[in-house]
Coordinates of C-alpha atoms in Angstrom, one line a residue:
M1170 CA 138.0 66.4 197.5
T1171 CA 135.2 64.2 196.5
T1172 CA 133.1 67.3 195.5
L1173 CA 136.0 68.7 193.5
A1174 CA 136.4 65.4 191.7
Q1175 CA 132.7 65.3 190.9
L1176 CA 132.8 68.8 189.6
A1177 CA 135.8 68.1 187.5
T1178 CA 134.2 65.0 186.1
A1179 CA 131.0 66.8 185.3
S1180 CA 132.9 69.7 183.6
Y1181 CA 135.0 67.2 181.6
E1182 CA 131.8 65.4 180.5
A1183 CA 130.2 68.7 179.5
L1184 CA 133.3 69.7 177.5
E1185 CA 133.4 66.2 175.9
R1186 CA 129.7 66.5 174.9
E1187 CA 130.3 70.0 173.5
L1188 CA 133.3 68.8 171.6
R1189 CA 131.5 65.8 170.2
A1190 CA 128.6 68.1 169.2
T1191 CA 131.1 70.5 167.5
I1192 CA 132.8 67.6 165.7
A1193 CA 129.4 66.3 164.6
A1194 CA 128.4 69.7 163.3
L1195 CA 131.7 70.1 161.5
Q1196 CA 131.3 66.7 160.0
D1197 CA 127.8 67.6 158.8
Q1198 CA 129.1 70.8 157.4
A1199 CA 132.0 69.0 155.7
L1200 CA 129.6 66.5 154.2
R1201 CA 127.4 69.2 152.9
F1202 CA 130.5 71.0 151.5
Q1203 CA 131.7 67.7 149.9
T1204 CA 128.2 67.1 148.4
A1205 CA 128.0 70.6 147.0
I1206 CA 131.5 70.2 145.4
E1207 CA 130.6 66.8 144.0
N1208 CA 127.5 68.2 142.3
I1209 CA 129.3 71.2 140.7
S1210 CA 129.3 70.8 136.9
Q1211 CA 132.8 72.1 136.7
G1212 CA 135.9 70.3 137.8
I1213 CA 137.3 71.9 141.0
C1214 CA 140.6 71.3 142.9
F1215 CA 142.3 72.8 145.9
F1216 CA 146.1 72.9 146.3
D1217 CA 148.2 74.0 149.3
A1218 CA 151.3 76.2 149.1
G1219 CA 153.4 73.1 148.7
E1220 CA 151.6 72.2 145.5
R1221 CA 149.9 69.2 147.0
L1222 CA 146.3 68.3 146.4
I1223 CA 143.9 69.1 149.3
L1224 CA 140.6 68.2 147.6
C1225 CA 139.1 67.7 144.2
N1226 CA 135.7 66.6 142.9
R1227 CA 134.6 63.7 140.7
R1228 CA 134.1 66.0 137.7
Y1229 CA 137.8 67.0 137.8
A1230 CA 138.7 63.3 137.5
E1231 CA 136.2 62.8 134.7
I1232 CA 137.5 65.7 132.6
Y1233 CA 141.1 64.5 132.7
R1234 CA 140.3 60.7 132.4
L1235 CA 141.8 59.9 135.8
A1236 CA 140.7 57.3 138.3
P1237 CA 139.6 58.7 141.7
E1238 CA 142.4 56.7 143.5
Q1239 CA 144.9 58.7 141.4
L1240 CA 143.7 61.9 143.0
Q1241 CA 144.0 61.2 146.7
P1242 CA 144.7 64.2 149.1
G1243 CA 148.4 64.8 149.4
A1244 CA 149.2 64.0 145.7
A1245 CA 151.7 66.4 144.2
L1246 CA 150.7 68.6 141.3
R1247 CA 153.6 67.2 139.2
E1248 CA 152.4 63.6 139.7
I1249 CA 148.9 64.6 138.6
V1250 CA 150.0 66.4 135.5
E1251 CA 152.3 63.6 134.5
R1252 CA 149.4 61.2 134.8
R1253 CA 147.3 63.5 132.6
V1254 CA 150.2 63.6 130.1
A1255 CA 150.2 59.8 130.1
V1256 CA 146.5 59.6 129.2
G1257 CA 146.6 62.4 126.7
T1258 CA 144.6 65.0 128.6
S1259 CA 147.3 67.6 129.1
A1260 CA 147.9 70.3 126.5
M1261 CA 151.6 70.7 127.7
N1262 CA 154.2 68.7 129.6
A1263 CA 154.6 68.7 133.3
D1264 CA 157.4 71.4 133.5
A1265 CA 155.5 73.8 131.3
Y1266 CA 152.3 73.3 133.2
L1267 CA 153.9 73.9 136.6
A1268 CA 155.7 77.0 135.3
L1269 CA 152.3 78.4 134.1
A1270 CA 150.6 77.5 137.5
R1271 CA 153.4 79.1 139.5
A1272 CA 153.4 82.3 137.3
V1273 CA 149.7 82.7 137.8
N1274 CA 149.9 81.9 141.5
S1275 CA 152.6 84.4 142.1
G1276 CA 150.1 87.2 141.9
T1277 CA 146.8 88.0 143.7
A1278 CA 144.6 88.2 140.6
S1279 CA 142.9 85.2 139.1
G1280 CA 144.2 83.8 135.9
N1281 CA 142.2 82.3 133.1
W1282 CA 143.3 80.2 130.1
T1283 CA 142.0 77.8 127.6
A1284 CA 143.6 74.4 126.8
E1285 CA 143.0 72.5 123.6
L1286 CA 143.4 68.8 124.4
A1287 CA 144.7 66.2 122.0
D1288 CA 141.3 64.5 121.9
G1289 CA 139.7 67.6 120.5
R1290 CA 138.1 68.9 123.7
T1291 CA 138.5 72.5 124.9
I1292 CA 139.0 73.1 128.6
Q1293 CA 138.7 76.5 130.3
V1294 CA 140.7 76.9 133.5
C1295 CA 140.2 79.6 136.1
H1296 CA 143.0 79.8 138.7
Q1297 CA 142.5 81.8 141.9
P1298 CA 145.4 82.2 144.3
M1299 CA 144.7 82.0 148.0
P1300 CA 146.3 84.1 150.8
D1301 CA 148.1 81.1 152.3
G1302 CA 150.0 80.4 149.1
G1303 CA 147.7 77.7 147.8
W1304 CA 145.1 78.1 145.1
V1305 CA 141.7 76.9 144.0
A1306 CA 141.0 76.2 140.3
T1307 CA 137.9 75.3 138.3
H1308 CA 138.2 73.3 135.0
E1309 CA 135.2 73.4 132.6
D1310 CA 134.7 71.5 129.4
I1311 CA 133.5 74.1 126.9
S1312 CA 133.8 72.1 123.8
E1313 CA 130.1 72.2 123.0
L1314 CA 129.9 75.9 123.9
S1315 CA 132.9 76.6 121.5
A1316 CA 131.1 74.6 118.8
N1317 CA 127.9 76.6 119.3
R1318 CA 129.9 79.8 119.2
L1319 CA 131.5 78.7 116.0
V1320 CA 128.0 78.0 114.5
V1321 CA 126.9 81.4 115.6
D1322 CA 129.9 83.1 114.1
E1323 CA 129.4 81.2 110.9
R1324 CA 125.7 82.2 110.8
I1325 CA 126.7 85.8 111.4
S1326 CA 129.2 85.6 108.6
L1327 CA 126.5 84.0 106.4
Q1328 CA 124.0 86.7 107.3
T1329 CA 126.5 89.4 106.4
L1330 CA 127.1 87.8 103.1
I1331 CA 123.5 87.3 102.0
D1332 CA 122.6 90.8 103.2
L1333 CA 124.9 92.1 100.4
V1334 CA 122.9 90.3 97.8
P1335 CA 120.2 92.6 96.2
D1336 CA 118.0 89.6 95.4
Y1337 CA 115.6 88.1 97.9
M1338 CA 117.2 85.1 99.7
W1339 CA 115.6 83.0 102.4
V1340 CA 115.4 79.6 104.1
K1341 CA 112.2 78.1 105.5
D1342 CA 111.4 75.1 107.6
T1343 CA 108.9 72.4 106.8
E1344 CA 106.0 74.6 107.9
S1345 CA 107.1 77.3 105.5
R1346 CA 108.2 79.6 108.3
F1347 CA 111.3 81.8 107.8
V1348 CA 114.4 80.7 109.6
V1349 CA 116.9 82.8 107.6
A1350 CA 116.1 85.9 105.5
N1351 CA 118.3 88.6 104.0
R1352 CA 117.9 92.4 104.3
A1353 CA 116.3 92.8 100.8
I1354 CA 113.3 90.7 101.6
A1355 CA 113.0 92.0 105.2
S1356 CA 113.0 95.6 104.0
D1357 CA 110.4 95.1 101.3
S1358 CA 108.3 93.2 103.8
G1359 CA 108.3 96.2 106.1
R1360 CA 110.6 94.8 108.7
D1361 CA 113.4 96.8 110.3
S1362 CA 115.7 93.8 110.9
T1363 CA 116.2 90.4 109.3
S1364 CA 115.6 88.9 112.8
D1365 CA 112.1 90.2 112.6
M1366 CA 111.4 87.7 109.8
I1367 CA 112.3 84.6 111.8
G1368 CA 109.2 82.6 112.5
L1369 CA 106.9 84.5 110.1
S1370 CA 105.1 82.8 107.2
D1371 CA 103.7 84.2 103.9
F1372 CA 100.4 84.7 105.7
D1373 CA 102.1 87.4 107.8
L1374 CA 103.4 89.2 104.6
H1375 CA 100.9 88.7 101.8
A1376 CA 97.1 88.6 101.1
P1377 CA 95.6 85.3 102.1
D1378 CA 95.0 84.0 98.6
L1379 CA 98.6 84.7 97.5
A1380 CA 100.0 83.3 100.8
Q1381 CA 98.0 80.1 100.3
K1382 CA 99.3 79.8 96.7
F1383 CA 102.9 80.1 97.9
R1384 CA 102.4 77.6 100.7
L1385 CA 100.8 75.0 98.4
I1386 CA 103.7 75.3 96.0
E1387 CA 106.3 75.0 98.8
Q1388 CA 104.6 72.1 100.5
Q1389 CA 104.4 70.2 97.2
L1390 CA 108.0 71.0 96.6
M1391 CA 109.0 69.5 100.0
R1392 CA 106.8 66.5 99.6
D1393 CA 108.1 65.6 96.1
G1394 CA 111.7 66.9 96.5
Q1395 CA 111.5 68.5 93.1
P1396 CA 112.9 72.0 92.8
M1397 CA 111.1 75.0 91.3
I1398 CA 113.4 76.8 88.8
D1399 CA 112.9 80.3 87.4
E1400 CA 109.2 80.6 87.9
E1401 CA 107.7 84.1 87.5
E1402 CA 105.7 85.3 90.6
F1403 CA 103.8 88.5 91.1
V1404 CA 103.8 90.0 94.6
V1405 CA 102.9 93.3 96.3
D1406 CA 105.4 94.6 98.9
A1407 CA 104.7 96.4 102.1
S1408 CA 104.5 99.8 100.4
G1409 CA 101.8 98.5 98.0
T1410 CA 104.2 98.3 95.0
G1411 CA 103.5 95.5 92.6
K1412 CA 106.6 93.6 91.5
W1413 CA 107.4 90.6 89.3
F1414 CA 110.1 88.1 90.5
L1415 CA 111.9 85.2 88.9
S1416 CA 111.9 82.7 91.7
T1417 CA 113.9 79.5 92.4
K1418 CA 113.2 77.2 95.4
L1419 CA 115.1 74.1 96.3
P1420 CA 114.5 71.5 99.0
L1421 CA 117.1 71.2 101.7
R1422 CA 118.2 67.7 102.8
N1423 CA 120.2 66.5 105.9
V1424 CA 122.8 63.8 106.0
Q1425 CA 120.0 61.2 106.1
N1426 CA 118.6 62.6 102.9
N1427 CA 115.5 63.8 104.6
I1428 CA 114.0 67.1 103.6
F1429 CA 114.0 69.6 106.5
G1430 CA 113.2 72.8 104.7
L1431 CA 113.8 74.8 101.5
V1432 CA 116.0 77.6 100.3
G1433 CA 114.8 80.3 97.9
I1434 CA 116.1 83.2 95.8
A1435 CA 114.0 85.6 93.9
R1436 CA 115.2 88.3 91.4
D1437 CA 113.2 91.4 90.7
I1438 CA 112.3 91.4 87.0
T1439 CA 109.8 94.2 87.1
A1440 CA 111.8 96.4 84.7
R1441 CA 112.1 93.6 82.2
K1442 CA 108.3 92.9 82.4
Q1443 CA 107.6 96.6 81.8
A1444 CA 109.9 96.5 78.8
E1445 CA 108.1 93.4 77.4
I1446 CA 104.8 95.1 77.9
L1447 CA 106.0 98.2 76.2
R1448 CA 107.4 96.3 73.3
D1449 CA 104.3 94.2 72.8
G1450 CA 102.0 97.1 73.2
Q1451 CA 103.9 99.3 70.7
A1452 CA 103.9 96.4 68.2
H1453 CA 100.1 95.9 68.7
I1454 CA 99.4 99.6 68.2
L1455 CA 101.5 99.7 65.0
E1456 CA 99.5 96.7 63.8
M1457 CA 96.2 98.5 64.6
I1458 CA 97.4 101.5 62.7
A1459 CA 98.5 99.4 59.7
K1460 CA 95.1 97.8 59.7
S1461 CA 93.3 101.2 59.8
A1462 CA 91.7 100.5 63.2
P1463 CA 89.4 103.3 64.4
L1464 CA 91.3 106.2 66.2
E1465 CA 89.3 105.7 69.3
D1466 CA 90.5 102.1 69.7
V1467 CA 94.1 103.1 68.9
L1468 CA 94.0 105.8 71.6
E1469 CA 92.4 103.4 74.0
R1470 CA 95.2 100.9 73.5
L1471 CA 97.8 103.7 73.8
M1472 CA 96.2 104.8 77.1
R1473 CA 96.4 101.2 78.5
L1474 CA 100.1 101.1 77.4
V1475 CA 100.9 104.3 79.3
E1476 CA 99.1 103.1 82.4
S1477 CA 101.1 99.8 82.3
Q1478 CA 104.3 101.7 82.5
L1479 CA 103.5 103.6 85.6
G1480 CA 106.2 102.4 87.9
G1481 CA 105.1 101.0 91.2
D1482 CA 101.4 101.0 90.2
I1483 CA 99.5 97.8 90.9
R1484 CA 97.8 98.3 87.5
F1485 CA 101.0 97.3 85.8
G1486 CA 101.0 93.9 87.5
L1487 CA 97.3 93.4 86.5
A1488 CA 98.0 94.5 82.9
A1489 CA 101.0 92.2 82.7
R1490 CA 99.0 89.2 83.9
Q1491 CA 96.0 90.0 81.7
G1492 CA 98.1 90.6 78.6
W1493 CA 97.0 92.5 75.5
Q1494 CA 93.8 91.1 74.1
P1495 CA 93.3 91.4 70.3
L1496 CA 90.5 93.6 69.1
A1497 CA 87.3 91.9 68.2
P1498 CA 86.5 92.0 64.5
R1499 CA 84.3 95.1 63.7
R1500 CA 81.0 94.5 61.9
R1501 CA 80.9 96.0 58.4
A1502 CA 78.5 98.9 58.4
E1503 CA 75.5 99.1 56.1
P1504 CA 75.5 102.0 53.5
G1505 CA 73.1 104.0 55.5
E1506 CA 75.2 103.6 58.7
R1507 CA 78.3 104.7 56.8
L1508 CA 76.6 107.9 55.6
H1509 CA 75.4 108.6 59.2
R1510 CA 79.0 108.1 60.6
R1511 CA 80.5 110.4 58.0
R1512 CA 78.0 113.2 58.9
R1513 CA 78.7 112.7 62.6
R1514 CA 82.4 112.9 62.1
R1515 CA 81.9 116.2 60.1
R1516 CA 79.8 117.7 62.9
G1517 CA 82.0 116.9 66.0
G1518 CA 83.8 113.7 65.7
P1519 CA 87.3 115.0 65.1
K1520 CA 86.9 117.6 67.9
G1521 CA 85.8 114.9 70.3
R1522 CA 88.7 112.7 69.4
V1523 CA 91.2 115.6 69.8
L1524 CA 89.7 116.3 73.3
R1525 CA 90.1 112.6 74.2
Y1526 CA 93.7 112.6 73.0
R1527 CA 94.5 115.7 75.0
S1528 CA 93.0 114.1 78.1
L1529 CA 95.2 111.0 77.5
S1530 CA 98.3 113.3 77.1
A1531 CA 97.5 115.1 80.3
R1532 CA 97.2 111.8 82.2
A1533 CA 100.5 110.6 80.8
G1534 CA 102.1 113.9 81.8
D1535 CA 100.9 113.5 85.4
C1536 CA 102.9 110.3 85.7
R1537 CA 106.2 111.9 84.7

C-alpha cells in the first residue's frame, strides 16, 4: 500500500508539473497573442454567438472614443453601440447597427462596409463570421487614405482637363523641375507620357544655353514674385522644329504666402511670326523696287523671304530673330565705272540675272 501511495503521489506530482507547464505555455501564448493584437494598427474585436464581447484591442477603443473599462469582456454589443452613439462615433443607431451585424453574420462570407462618422472620419469595417456563430471584425480609420484618394482623383481630373488644351501647360517646383505637364508639351518634348516629364528640367529638354536662360528667368521670377506675362520665346522641339511661343509664367503661393513653384502656359505663335516676317519682307522688297535698288539685291532679299517661310526650318527662327536689315547706301559710281557696268550688262549681265532668278524659283519650288 505504501508503494502504491508513493506511486500515486509521484504520478500526481508529474501530472501537476505537466499541467503547470501547459498552463504557463498557454499563458505565454496568450500574452504573445494579446501583444500582437494590441500592436495591430486596426481596431479588432471578437464577439461570441450571444453578441457578447470576448476581446478587443486598444486601437478599437481609440477609434470609437471609448474608455478601456467600457469594453470589458462580456459586454453586450448593444451596450457598446449605445455608448458609441452617446459619444458621436456611430453612423447609425443601435437597432440599425445590430440589424446590419446580424444580416452579415447570417452568412459565411465576410462583409465589408464604410461608415462616415459625425466627426468627419471614415471607418472601414470588415466583418468575418465564425463557425461557432460568433464573429471577428476589424475597424480601420481610412480618413487620410480617402483624402489622398480624393487628391489623386482631382489630379487625374485636372490632368485630363489640361491634356485637352493645345497650348503648353506646366507646373514646376522651386528647382524648376516639372511636377505637372500636359500632353502638348510632353509630345513636343519627345515623351510618350506626361508622367515622363515629372522630375525633368529644361536641361533635359533644350540646349544648355537656352535651358540656362529659362532657368535664370524662372529663378528670378520665384525670388521676386513678379509674373512674366506674354513674353515671346523661341524654342526647338524634339523633332528639330523651331517654334515661337507667347509665354506666361506665374509664381505659386501657399496659404502662408510663400512661393513653392510656378505655373506656366505657352501658346504657339509660329504662324503669326511667319505672317509678320512675310508682311515686313514684302514691304521691304516693294520699298527696294520703288527706290530702284539693283536687281541682284532685290532677288537676294526675295530669296531670304522665301527661306524664312519654310515651315519647320530652323532658319525661320534665326531670320525672325535677326530681322530684316536695311541695305547699306550704295556708293555713287564714277563716269568710267558707269560705262564699264553698262558694257558688262550688255555682254552677259541680264543672262546671269535670269539664271540666278531661275535658281531661286527652283529652290522655292522644292519647298512646296
